[in-house]
Amino acid sequence: MNNLVPPSGYYLSNRLGRVYLEALQEAIGRNGLNALLNLTGNGGFIDQPPANDLALGFELATVSNLNRALEMIYGPRGARGLALRGGRAMYARIIEAFDLPTGFNEFAFRLLPVSTRLKIGVPALARALTQQSDQTHRAADRGNHFTYTIERCAVCWGQSAKSPLCHLTVGLLQEALSAFGRGQEFRVSQTECRAVGAAACVFHIEKEPIA
């Protein structure tokens, strides 16, 4: 693939990179993932996936280049749907892979009202993902919604676009909100994107479930 995004010098933990590749494989299949890895010069991950450890060793540019390759192969609309699916698949794997501080799967957390679960869960997810990367995730409670901000976003790192690119993150947040909301769906939209010229990627999360 021409014009690959060069290395950023910023990283995800190896385990988070592994989770990302596993979720992407769930969305597009083993052959699809292998094609993307070869296209982006990451074929070494086919036989040797990232280590299952917390060392910061998975380049942000790898995620960005795979996201670009996804659009190249499947087109903008197809890539958007697959990225959303991959993001949603990431959430359960993140819960399994990392010791999140809120105990999302513990009985006491599941008994809390949905509004409380959202108020606890969204910032806790942001803190956990910050700890697993050189990215900074921040969640802010705005009353009737949350804003979720990512600095040094891996999905769109080094890219330029006319519209937001971070569908993978939208899918991840959608699935997290659904888990916090006992299966209800919540609207998540990207309002700012670094690839479009913003300083950071920003997402709007509605607190009221979709009727």
mmCIF file of C-alpha atoms in Angstrom:
data_model
loop_
_atom_site.group_PDB
_atom_site.id
_atom_site.type_symbol
_atom_site.label_atom_id
_atom_site.label_comp_id
_atom_site.label_asym_id
_atom_site.label_seq_id
_atom_site.Cartn_x
_atom_site.Cartn_y
_atom_site.Cartn_z
ATOM 1 C CA MET A 1 0.000 0.000 0.000
ATOM 2 C CA ASN A 2 1.389 3.407 -0.960
ATOM 3 C CA ASN A 3 1.747 6.332 1.438
ATOM 4 C CA LEU A 4 1.749 4.358 4.657
ATOM 5 C CA VAL A 5 1.526 6.464 7.807
ATOM 6 C CA PRO A 6 5.072 6.477 9.258
ATOM 7 C CA PRO A 7 5.791 5.302 12.805
ATOM 8 C CA SER A 8 4.476 7.727 15.398
ATOM 9 C CA GLY A 9 6.694 6.852 18.344
ATOM 10 C CA TYR A 10 3.514 6.261 20.379
ATOM 11 C CA TYR A 11 2.207 2.848 21.343
ATOM 12 C CA LEU A 12 -0.618 0.695 22.628
ATOM 13 C CA SER A 13 0.209 -2.074 25.060
ATOM 14 C CA ASN A 14 0.964 -5.326 23.273
ATOM 15 C CA ARG A 15 -2.100 -6.903 24.859
ATOM 16 C CA LEU A 16 -4.374 -4.111 23.641
ATOM 17 C CA GLY A 17 -2.863 -4.479 20.168
ATOM 18 C CA ARG A 18 -3.570 -8.202 20.346
ATOM 19 C CA VAL A 19 -7.171 -7.522 21.396
ATOM 20 C CA TYR A 20 -7.543 -5.107 18.465
ATOM 21 C CA LEU A 21 -6.309 -7.654 15.915
ATOM 22 C CA GLU A 22 -8.539 -10.392 17.360
ATOM 23 C CA ALA A 23 -11.585 -8.115 17.177
ATOM 24 C CA LEU A 24 -10.736 -7.073 13.625
ATOM 25 C CA GLN A 25 -10.454 -10.735 12.676
ATOM 26 C CA GLU A 26 -13.914 -11.367 14.139
ATOM 27 C CA ALA A 27 -15.287 -8.588 11.929
ATOM 28 C CA ILE A 28 -13.590 -9.457 8.622
ATOM 29 C CA GLY A 29 -12.423 -13.054 9.008
ATOM 30 C CA ARG A 30 -8.966 -14.586 9.163
ATOM 31 C CA ASN A 31 -8.282 -14.221 5.450
ATOM 32 C CA GLY A 32 -9.446 -10.609 5.495
ATOM 33 C CA LEU A 33 -7.177 -9.756 8.403
ATOM 34 C CA ASN A 34 -4.214 -11.489 6.766
ATOM 35 C CA ALA A 35 -4.790 -9.470 3.597
ATOM 36 C CA LEU A 36 -4.803 -6.204 5.569
ATOM 37 C CA LEU A 37 -1.672 -7.168 7.484
ATOM 38 C CA ASN A 38 0.197 -8.027 4.291
ATOM 39 C CA LEU A 39 -1.017 -4.871 2.557
ATOM 40 C CA THR A 40 0.276 -2.662 5.367
ATOM 41 C CA GLY A 41 3.626 -4.396 5.853
ATOM 42 C CA ASN A 42 2.554 -6.106 9.064
ATOM 43 C CA GLY A 43 2.567 -9.681 7.803
ATOM 44 C CA GLY A 44 4.755 -10.742 10.716
ATOM 45 C CA PHE A 45 1.674 -10.614 12.953
ATOM 46 C CA ILE A 46 0.044 -13.432 10.945
ATOM 47 C CA ASP A 47 2.246 -16.107 12.500
ATOM 48 C CA GLN A 48 3.372 -14.190 15.562
ATOM 49 C CA PRO A 49 0.686 -11.942 17.078
ATOM 50 C CA PRO A 50 1.606 -9.248 19.600
ATOM 51 C CA ALA A 51 2.814 -10.551 22.946
ATOM 52 C CA ASN A 52 0.174 -11.004 25.622
ATOM 53 C CA ASP A 53 1.793 -8.489 27.968
ATOM 54 C CA LEU A 54 1.409 -4.878 29.076
ATOM 55 C CA ALA A 55 4.586 -3.494 27.505
ATOM 56 C CA LEU A 56 3.948 -0.525 25.213
ATOM 57 C CA GLY A 57 5.018 -2.061 21.908
ATOM 58 C CA PHE A 58 2.161 -1.893 19.387
ATOM 59 C CA GLU A 59 2.623 1.179 17.163
ATOM 60 C CA LEU A 60 -0.278 3.605 16.813
ATOM 61 C CA ALA A 61 0.530 3.883 13.104
ATOM 62 C CA THR A 62 -0.193 0.159 12.700
ATOM 63 C CA VAL A 63 -3.815 0.747 13.713
ATOM 64 C CA SER A 64 -4.092 3.790 11.457
ATOM 65 C CA ASN A 65 -2.669 1.959 8.442
ATOM 66 C CA LEU A 66 -4.960 -1.026 8.956
ATOM 67 C CA ASN A 67 -7.914 1.365 9.162
ATOM 68 C CA ARG A 68 -6.863 2.960 5.851
ATOM 69 C CA ALA A 69 -6.423 -0.444 4.226
ATOM 70 C CA LEU A 70 -9.883 -1.472 5.411
ATOM 71 C CA GLU A 71 -11.397 1.459 3.514
ATOM 72 C CA MET A 72 -9.235 0.776 0.470
ATOM 73 C CA ILE A 73 -10.472 -2.813 0.206
ATOM 74 C CA TYR A 74 -14.094 -2.497 1.316
ATOM 75 C CA GLY A 75 -14.907 1.103 0.370
ATOM 76 C CA PRO A 76 -16.009 3.837 2.795
ATOM 77 C CA ARG A 77 -19.450 2.404 3.582
ATOM 78 C CA GLY A 78 -18.296 -1.199 3.910
ATOM 79 C CA ALA A 79 -15.282 -0.201 5.976
ATOM 80 C CA ARG A 80 -17.458 1.851 8.315
ATOM 81 C CA GLY A 81 -19.733 -1.114 9.037
ATOM 82 C CA LEU A 82 -16.821 -3.485 9.563
ATOM 83 C CA ALA A 83 -14.994 -1.016 11.814
ATOM 84 C CA LEU A 84 -18.125 -0.558 13.927
ATOM 85 C CA ARG A 85 -18.416 -4.338 14.214
ATOM 86 C CA GLY A 86 -14.748 -4.643 15.133
ATOM 87 C CA GLY A 87 -15.067 -1.942 17.769
ATOM 88 C CA ARG A 88 -18.045 -3.668 19.331
ATOM 89 C CA ALA A 89 -16.115 -6.948 19.368
ATOM 90 C CA MET A 90 -13.254 -5.224 21.192
ATOM 91 C CA TYR A 91 -15.274 -4.399 24.289
ATOM 92 C CA ALA A 92 -15.815 -7.936 25.606
ATOM 93 C CA ARG A 93 -12.170 -8.744 24.910
ATOM 94 C CA ILE A 94 -11.031 -5.657 26.832
ATOM 95 C CA ILE A 95 -13.135 -6.738 29.818
ATOM 96 C CA GLU A 96 -11.558 -10.200 29.686
ATOM 97 C CA ALA A 97 -7.997 -8.975 29.082
ATOM 98 C CA PHE A 98 -7.681 -6.183 31.640
ATOM 99 C CA ASP A 99 -8.471 -5.798 35.316
ATOM 100 C CA LEU A 100 -10.813 -2.840 35.079
ATOM 101 C CA PRO A 101 -11.187 -0.934 38.354
ATOM 102 C CA THR A 102 -14.989 -0.821 38.544
ATOM 103 C CA GLY A 103 -15.572 -4.565 38.412
ATOM 104 C CA PHE A 104 -17.962 -4.223 35.454
ATOM 105 C CA ASN A 105 -18.899 -7.895 35.646
ATOM 106 C CA GLU A 106 -19.378 -7.984 39.404
ATOM 107 C CA PHE A 107 -22.870 -8.523 40.791
ATOM 108 C CA ALA A 108 -22.928 -5.290 42.826
ATOM 109 C CA PHE A 109 -22.155 -3.172 39.742
ATOM 110 C CA ARG A 110 -24.865 -4.917 37.730
ATOM 111 C CA LEU A 111 -27.436 -4.050 40.412
ATOM 112 C CA LEU A 112 -26.815 -0.295 40.188
ATOM 113 C CA PRO A 113 -29.272 1.949 38.286
ATOM 114 C CA VAL A 114 -28.353 2.443 34.642
ATOM 115 C CA SER A 115 -27.628 6.159 35.153
ATOM 116 C CA THR A 116 -25.142 5.313 37.911
ATOM 117 C CA ARG A 117 -23.564 2.558 35.836
ATOM 118 C CA LEU A 118 -22.984 5.038 33.019
ATOM 119 C CA LYS A 119 -21.575 7.665 35.376
ATOM 120 C CA ILE A 120 -19.098 5.133 36.790
ATOM 121 C CA GLY A 121 -18.453 3.049 33.693
ATOM 122 C CA VAL A 122 -17.651 5.609 31.001
ATOM 123 C CA PRO A 123 -14.864 7.407 32.945
ATOM 124 C CA ALA A 124 -13.505 4.058 34.174
ATOM 125 C CA LEU A 125 -13.225 2.785 30.609
ATOM 126 C CA ALA A 126 -11.401 5.989 29.633
ATOM 127 C CA ARG A 127 -8.931 5.566 32.503
ATOM 128 C CA ALA A 128 -8.306 1.920 31.648
ATOM 129 C CA LEU A 129 -7.583 2.636 27.984
ATOM 130 C CA THR A 130 -5.291 5.515 28.922
ATOM 131 C CA GLN A 131 -3.314 3.152 31.149
ATOM 132 C CA GLN A 132 -2.883 0.711 28.255
ATOM 133 C CA SER A 133 -1.450 3.154 25.717
ATOM 134 C CA ASP A 134 0.264 6.440 24.962
ATOM 135 C CA GLN A 135 -3.166 7.807 24.101
ATOM 136 C CA THR A 136 -5.107 9.949 26.558
ATOM 137 C CA HIS A 137 -8.808 9.113 26.943
ATOM 138 C CA ARG A 138 -11.013 11.517 28.913
ATOM 139 C CA ALA A 139 -14.720 11.367 29.688
ATOM 140 C CA ALA A 140 -16.646 14.454 30.826
ATOM 141 C CA ASP A 141 -20.195 14.442 32.181
ATOM 142 C CA ARG A 142 -22.152 17.230 30.447
ATOM 143 C CA GLY A 143 -25.512 16.659 32.116
ATOM 144 C CA ASN A 144 -27.591 15.013 29.399
ATOM 145 C CA HIS A 145 -24.571 13.519 27.606
ATOM 146 C CA PHE A 146 -20.906 12.652 27.920
ATOM 147 C CA THR A 147 -18.079 13.936 25.787
ATOM 148 C CA TYR A 148 -15.322 11.393 25.273
ATOM 149 C CA THR A 149 -12.005 12.788 24.055
ATOM 150 C CA ILE A 150 -8.965 10.923 22.733
ATOM 151 C CA GLU A 151 -5.603 12.615 22.291
ATOM 152 C CA ARG A 152 -3.133 10.811 19.987
ATOM 153 C CA CYS A 153 -5.914 8.670 18.522
ATOM 154 C CA ALA A 154 -4.540 5.480 16.958
ATOM 155 C CA VAL A 155 -7.407 4.984 14.502
ATOM 156 C CA CYS A 156 -6.787 8.146 12.471
ATOM 157 C CA TRP A 157 -3.169 8.936 13.404
ATOM 158 C CA GLY A 158 -1.333 10.748 10.598
ATOM 159 C CA GLN A 159 -4.297 10.761 8.222
ATOM 160 C CA SER A 160 -6.202 13.583 6.516
ATOM 161 C CA ALA A 161 -9.890 13.298 5.694
ATOM 162 C CA LYS A 162 -13.013 15.331 4.978
ATOM 163 C CA SER A 163 -15.126 13.531 7.587
ATOM 164 C CA PRO A 164 -14.400 11.660 10.846
ATOM 165 C CA LEU A 165 -12.697 8.271 10.507
ATOM 166 C CA CYS A 166 -12.866 6.713 13.959
ATOM 167 C CA HIS A 167 -15.744 4.276 13.469
ATOM 168 C CA LEU A 168 -13.877 1.602 15.432
ATOM 169 C CA THR A 169 -14.024 3.796 18.539
ATOM 170 C CA VAL A 170 -17.711 4.546 17.964
ATOM 171 C CA GLY A 171 -18.381 0.794 17.896
ATOM 172 C CA LEU A 172 -16.352 0.218 21.058
ATOM 173 C CA LEU A 173 -18.249 2.950 22.908
ATOM 174 C CA GLN A 174 -21.611 1.694 21.604
ATOM 175 C CA GLU A 175 -20.917 -1.782 22.956
ATOM 176 C CA ALA A 176 -19.645 -0.441 26.277
ATOM 177 C CA LEU A 177 -22.773 1.686 26.710
ATOM 178 C CA SER A 178 -24.975 -1.269 25.807
ATOM 179 C CA ALA A 179 -23.225 -3.372 28.456
ATOM 180 C CA PHE A 180 -23.566 -0.633 31.073
ATOM 181 C CA GLY A 181 -27.205 -0.117 30.032
ATOM 182 C CA ARG A 182 -28.297 -3.748 30.380
ATOM 183 C CA GLY A 183 -28.588 -4.300 26.638
ATOM 184 C CA GLN A 184 -30.127 -0.944 25.729
ATOM 185 C CA GLU A 185 -28.546 0.968 22.849
ATOM 186 C CA PHE A 186 -27.251 4.546 23.140
ATOM 187 C CA ARG A 187 -26.378 7.036 20.416
ATOM 188 C CA VAL A 188 -22.655 7.635 19.988
ATOM 189 C CA SER A 189 -21.366 10.024 17.322
ATOM 190 C CA GLN A 190 -17.985 11.488 16.501
ATOM 191 C CA THR A 191 -18.099 15.278 16.509
ATOM 192 C CA GLU A 192 -14.394 16.082 16.016
ATOM 193 C CA CYS A 193 -11.565 14.151 14.374
ATOM 194 C CA ARG A 194 -7.852 14.795 14.273
ATOM 195 C CA ALA A 195 -7.804 13.674 10.634
ATOM 196 C CA VAL A 196 -10.217 16.513 9.784
ATOM 197 C CA GLY A 197 -8.006 19.065 11.536
ATOM 198 C CA ALA A 198 -9.204 18.985 15.140
ATOM 199 C CA ALA A 199 -6.761 18.930 18.031
ATOM 200 C CA ALA A 200 -8.227 15.646 19.285
ATOM 201 C CA CYS A 201 -10.956 13.135 18.495
ATOM 202 C CA VAL A 202 -14.199 13.855 20.357
ATOM 203 C CA PHE A 203 -17.295 11.674 20.690
ATOM 204 C CA HIS A 204 -20.799 12.622 21.875
ATOM 205 C CA ILE A 205 -22.510 9.956 24.006
ATOM 206 C CA GLU A 206 -26.212 10.345 24.750
ATOM 207 C CA LYS A 207 -27.329 9.285 28.227
ATOM 208 C CA GLU A 208 -30.880 8.410 27.206
ATOM 209 C CA PRO A 209 -31.238 5.047 25.468
ATOM 210 C CA ILE A 210 -32.628 4.831 21.957
ATOM 211 C CA ALA A 211 -36.369 4.192 22.231
#
